[in-house]
Short mmCIF file of C-alpha atoms in Angstrom, two decimals:
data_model
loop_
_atom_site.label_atom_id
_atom_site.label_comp_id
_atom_site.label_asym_id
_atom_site.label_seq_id
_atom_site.Cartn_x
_atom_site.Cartn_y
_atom_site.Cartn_z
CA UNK E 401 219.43 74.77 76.06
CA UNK E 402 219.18 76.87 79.00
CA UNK E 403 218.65 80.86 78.22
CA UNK E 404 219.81 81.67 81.81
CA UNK E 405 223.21 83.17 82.42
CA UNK E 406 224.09 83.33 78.48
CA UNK E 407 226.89 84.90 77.48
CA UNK E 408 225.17 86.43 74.58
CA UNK E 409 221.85 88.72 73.71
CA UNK E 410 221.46 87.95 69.59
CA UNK E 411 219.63 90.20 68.02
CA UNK E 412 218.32 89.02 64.33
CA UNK E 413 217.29 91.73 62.08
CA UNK E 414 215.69 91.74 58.69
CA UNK E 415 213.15 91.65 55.86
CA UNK E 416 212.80 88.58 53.70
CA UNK E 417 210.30 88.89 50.52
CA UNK E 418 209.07 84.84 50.25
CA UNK E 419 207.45 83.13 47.29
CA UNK E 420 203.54 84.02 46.79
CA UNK E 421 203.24 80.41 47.45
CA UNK E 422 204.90 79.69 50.58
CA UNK E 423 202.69 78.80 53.99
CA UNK E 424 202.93 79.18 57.47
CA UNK E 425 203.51 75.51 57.75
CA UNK E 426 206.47 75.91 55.20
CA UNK E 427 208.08 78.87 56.79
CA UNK E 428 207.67 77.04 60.41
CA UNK E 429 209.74 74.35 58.91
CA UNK E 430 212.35 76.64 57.47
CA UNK E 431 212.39 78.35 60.82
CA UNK E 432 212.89 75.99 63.43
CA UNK E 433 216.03 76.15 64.08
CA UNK E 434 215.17 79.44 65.76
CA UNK E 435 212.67 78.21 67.38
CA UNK E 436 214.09 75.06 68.51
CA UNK E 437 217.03 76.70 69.65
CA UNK E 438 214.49 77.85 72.22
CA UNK E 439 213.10 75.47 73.80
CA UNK E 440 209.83 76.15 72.18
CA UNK E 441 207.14 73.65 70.46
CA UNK E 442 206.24 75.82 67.33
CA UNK E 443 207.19 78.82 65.69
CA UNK E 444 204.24 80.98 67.45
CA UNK E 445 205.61 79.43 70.69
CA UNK E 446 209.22 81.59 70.25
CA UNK E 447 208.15 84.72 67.82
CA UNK E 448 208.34 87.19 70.75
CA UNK E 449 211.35 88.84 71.17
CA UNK E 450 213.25 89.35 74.46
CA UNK E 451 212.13 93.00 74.33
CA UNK E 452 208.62 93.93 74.06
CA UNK E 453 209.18 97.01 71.91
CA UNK E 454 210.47 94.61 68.79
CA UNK E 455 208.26 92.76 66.78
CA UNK E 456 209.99 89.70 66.83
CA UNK E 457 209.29 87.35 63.74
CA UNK E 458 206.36 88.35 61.60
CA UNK E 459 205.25 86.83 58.90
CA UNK E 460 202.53 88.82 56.69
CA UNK E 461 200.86 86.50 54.56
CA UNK E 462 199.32 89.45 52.46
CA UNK E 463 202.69 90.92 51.94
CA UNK E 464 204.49 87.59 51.10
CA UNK E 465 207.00 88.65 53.65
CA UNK E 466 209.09 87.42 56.61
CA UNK E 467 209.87 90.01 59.11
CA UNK E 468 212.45 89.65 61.76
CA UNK E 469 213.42 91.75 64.55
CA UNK E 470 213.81 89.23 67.38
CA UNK E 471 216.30 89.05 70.46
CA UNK E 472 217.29 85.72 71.80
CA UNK E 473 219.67 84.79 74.61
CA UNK E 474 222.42 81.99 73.41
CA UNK E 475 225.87 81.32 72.49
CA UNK E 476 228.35 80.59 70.23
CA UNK E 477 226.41 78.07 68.99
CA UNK E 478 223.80 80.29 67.52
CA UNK E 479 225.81 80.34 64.28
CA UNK E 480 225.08 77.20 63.32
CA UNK E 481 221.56 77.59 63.86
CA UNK E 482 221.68 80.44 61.83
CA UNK E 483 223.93 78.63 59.45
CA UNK E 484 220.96 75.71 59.02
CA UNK E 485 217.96 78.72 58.95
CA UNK E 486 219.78 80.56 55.76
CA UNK E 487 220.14 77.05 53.88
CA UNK E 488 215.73 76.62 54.77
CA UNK E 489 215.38 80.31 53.96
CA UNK E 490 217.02 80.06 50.78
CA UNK E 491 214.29 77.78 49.29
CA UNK E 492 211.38 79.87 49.96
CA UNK E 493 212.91 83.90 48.88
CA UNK E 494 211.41 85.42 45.91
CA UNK E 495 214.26 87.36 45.88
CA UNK E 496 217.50 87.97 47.62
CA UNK E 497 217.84 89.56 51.42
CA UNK E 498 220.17 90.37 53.68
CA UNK E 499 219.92 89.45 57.70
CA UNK E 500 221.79 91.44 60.03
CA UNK E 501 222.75 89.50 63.48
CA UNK E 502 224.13 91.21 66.25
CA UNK E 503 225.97 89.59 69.23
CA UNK E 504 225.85 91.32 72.10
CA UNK E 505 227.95 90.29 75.17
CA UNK E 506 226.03 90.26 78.70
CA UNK E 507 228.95 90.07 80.68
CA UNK E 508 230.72 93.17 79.44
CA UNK E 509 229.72 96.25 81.56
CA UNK E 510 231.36 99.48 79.83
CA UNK E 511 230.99 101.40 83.36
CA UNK E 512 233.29 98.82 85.10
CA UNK E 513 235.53 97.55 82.57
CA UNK E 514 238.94 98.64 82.41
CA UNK E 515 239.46 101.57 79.64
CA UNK E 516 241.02 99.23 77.30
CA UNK E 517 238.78 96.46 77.75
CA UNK E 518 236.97 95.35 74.55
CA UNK E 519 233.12 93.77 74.49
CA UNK E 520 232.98 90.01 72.52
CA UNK E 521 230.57 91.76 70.85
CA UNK E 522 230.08 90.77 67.44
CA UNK E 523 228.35 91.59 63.73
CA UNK E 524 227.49 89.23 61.25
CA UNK E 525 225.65 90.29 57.66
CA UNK E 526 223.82 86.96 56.15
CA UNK E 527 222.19 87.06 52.51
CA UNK E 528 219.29 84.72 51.43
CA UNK E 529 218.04 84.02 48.47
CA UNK E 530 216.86 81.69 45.34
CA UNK E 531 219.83 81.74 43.45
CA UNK E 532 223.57 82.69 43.65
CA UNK E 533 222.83 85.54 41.22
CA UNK E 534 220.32 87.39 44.00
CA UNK E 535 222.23 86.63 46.18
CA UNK E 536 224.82 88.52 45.13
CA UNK E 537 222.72 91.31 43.66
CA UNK E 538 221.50 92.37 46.89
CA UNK E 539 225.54 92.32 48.42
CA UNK E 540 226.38 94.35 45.69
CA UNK E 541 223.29 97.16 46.14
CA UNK E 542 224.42 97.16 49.85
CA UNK E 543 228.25 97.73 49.23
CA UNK E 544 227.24 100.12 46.39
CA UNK E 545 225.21 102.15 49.11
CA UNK E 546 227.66 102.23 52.09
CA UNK E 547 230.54 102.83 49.75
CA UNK E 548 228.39 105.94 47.89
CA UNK E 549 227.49 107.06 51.58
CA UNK E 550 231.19 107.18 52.72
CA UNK E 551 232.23 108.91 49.32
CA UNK E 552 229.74 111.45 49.46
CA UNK E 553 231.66 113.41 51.80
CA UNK E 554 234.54 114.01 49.59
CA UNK E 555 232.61 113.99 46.71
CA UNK E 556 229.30 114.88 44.46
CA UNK E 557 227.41 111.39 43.62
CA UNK E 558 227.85 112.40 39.79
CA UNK E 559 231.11 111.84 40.19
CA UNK E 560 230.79 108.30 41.30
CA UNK E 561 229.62 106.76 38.00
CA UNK E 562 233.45 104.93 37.76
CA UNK E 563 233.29 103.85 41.18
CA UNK E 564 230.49 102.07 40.78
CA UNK E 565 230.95 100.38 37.66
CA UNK E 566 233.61 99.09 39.25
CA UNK E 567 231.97 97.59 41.78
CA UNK E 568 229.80 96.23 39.32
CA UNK E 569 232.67 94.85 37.41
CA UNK E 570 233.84 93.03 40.41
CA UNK E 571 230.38 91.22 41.09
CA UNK E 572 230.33 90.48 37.57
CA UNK E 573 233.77 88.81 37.59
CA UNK E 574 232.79 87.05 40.81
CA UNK E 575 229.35 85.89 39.53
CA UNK E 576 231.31 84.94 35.96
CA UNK E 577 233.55 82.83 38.04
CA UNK E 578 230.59 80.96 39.73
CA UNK E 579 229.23 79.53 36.70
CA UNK E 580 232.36 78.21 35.37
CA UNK E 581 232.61 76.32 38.55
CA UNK E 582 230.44 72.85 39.74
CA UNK E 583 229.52 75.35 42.55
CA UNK E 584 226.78 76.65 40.33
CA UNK E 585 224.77 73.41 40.75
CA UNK E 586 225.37 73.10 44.87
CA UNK E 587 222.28 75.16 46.79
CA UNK E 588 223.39 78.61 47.48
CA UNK E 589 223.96 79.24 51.15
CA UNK E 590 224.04 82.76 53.25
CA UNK E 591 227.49 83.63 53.52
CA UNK E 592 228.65 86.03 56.65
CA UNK E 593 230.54 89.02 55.94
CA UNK E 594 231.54 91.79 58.16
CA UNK E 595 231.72 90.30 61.63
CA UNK E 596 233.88 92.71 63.91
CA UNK E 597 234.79 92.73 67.37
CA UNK E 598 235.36 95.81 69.94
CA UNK E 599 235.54 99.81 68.70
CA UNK E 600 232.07 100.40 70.30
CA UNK E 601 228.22 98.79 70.87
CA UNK E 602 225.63 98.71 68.36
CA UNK E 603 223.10 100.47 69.25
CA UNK E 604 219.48 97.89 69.01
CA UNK E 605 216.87 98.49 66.96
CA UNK E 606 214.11 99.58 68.23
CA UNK E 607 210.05 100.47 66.85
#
């Protein structure tokens, strides 16, 4: 597709711990949709970002890890590529991750909009990993965390214990519910959670 004129920067952020036995070759595979999505011939072809200051998509054989903080221009249609990259990713995690992604809208200009104008910017939170059950382990360390960081102002971590047993309860019923489904046996898939729209840009990451 053509990069020119899109409507969207997308910004994918995020650390992926892979099997001690996954290759290059293997993690090209897994990654081309990205790369694809490009225009690019190979995975070394597209793993510069946009912006020279990120690193764009790493991966450190020594480390066993898959680093990604890479800015694309695209559209809507990025979602399915990201859709099809989760699935690929999903086979080669040691354990689970989460991916941010970050739409940012190219046409919005918050000096000449009107006051109440609102961005199509947008947030999505993926999760990879080898099974259902990390999956879900590392959704429920990150609510845990941003729930404990909000509560914190009202009140001393000690007295969070409940809170987060609770939260722990919940996973548990979810996960509980899982394998009394046929769902356990279907490959787990990154799910999306917290996309929002308007009340302010994300600031980028930058190293």
């Amino acid at each position: 597709m053509s990069q020119y004129n899109a409507p969207f920067e997308i910004h994918v952020h995020g650390d992926v711990p892979l099997r001690p036995d996954v290759s290059f070759a293997q993690l090209q595979e897994a990654l081309k949709p990205l790369w694809k999505y490009t225009g690019a011939k190979s995975l070394a072809d597209a793993s510069e970002s946009a912006y020279e200051e990120e690193p764009g998509i790493r991966f450190d054989s020594g480390e066993h890890l898959l680093t990604l903080c890479w800015t694309v221009n695209g559209n809507d249609d990025f979602r399915q590529v990201l859709d099809e990259m989760c699935m690929s990713l999903n086979e080669l995690a040691e354990q689970g991750a989460a991916i941010e992604v970050t739409f940012y809208d190219t046409e919005f200009d918050e000096d000449e909009e009107p006051p109440d104008a609102e961005s199509r910017d947008d947030f999505v939170m993926l999760f990879v990993g080898p099974t259902p059950a990390a999956i879900m382990q590392v959704q429920r360390d990150l609510l845990v965390e941003d729930v404990v960081h909000m509560m914190e102002r009202h009140f001393d971590a000690s007295e969070l214990g409940g809170v987060v047993a609770e939260i722990d309860r919940l996973f548990s019923d979810r996960f509980d519910a899982l394998v009394s489904s046929l769902e356990i046996g279907k490959p787990p898939r990154g799910g999306g959670s917290g996309g929002s729209h308007g009340g302010g840009r994300r600031p980028r990451h930058l190293h």
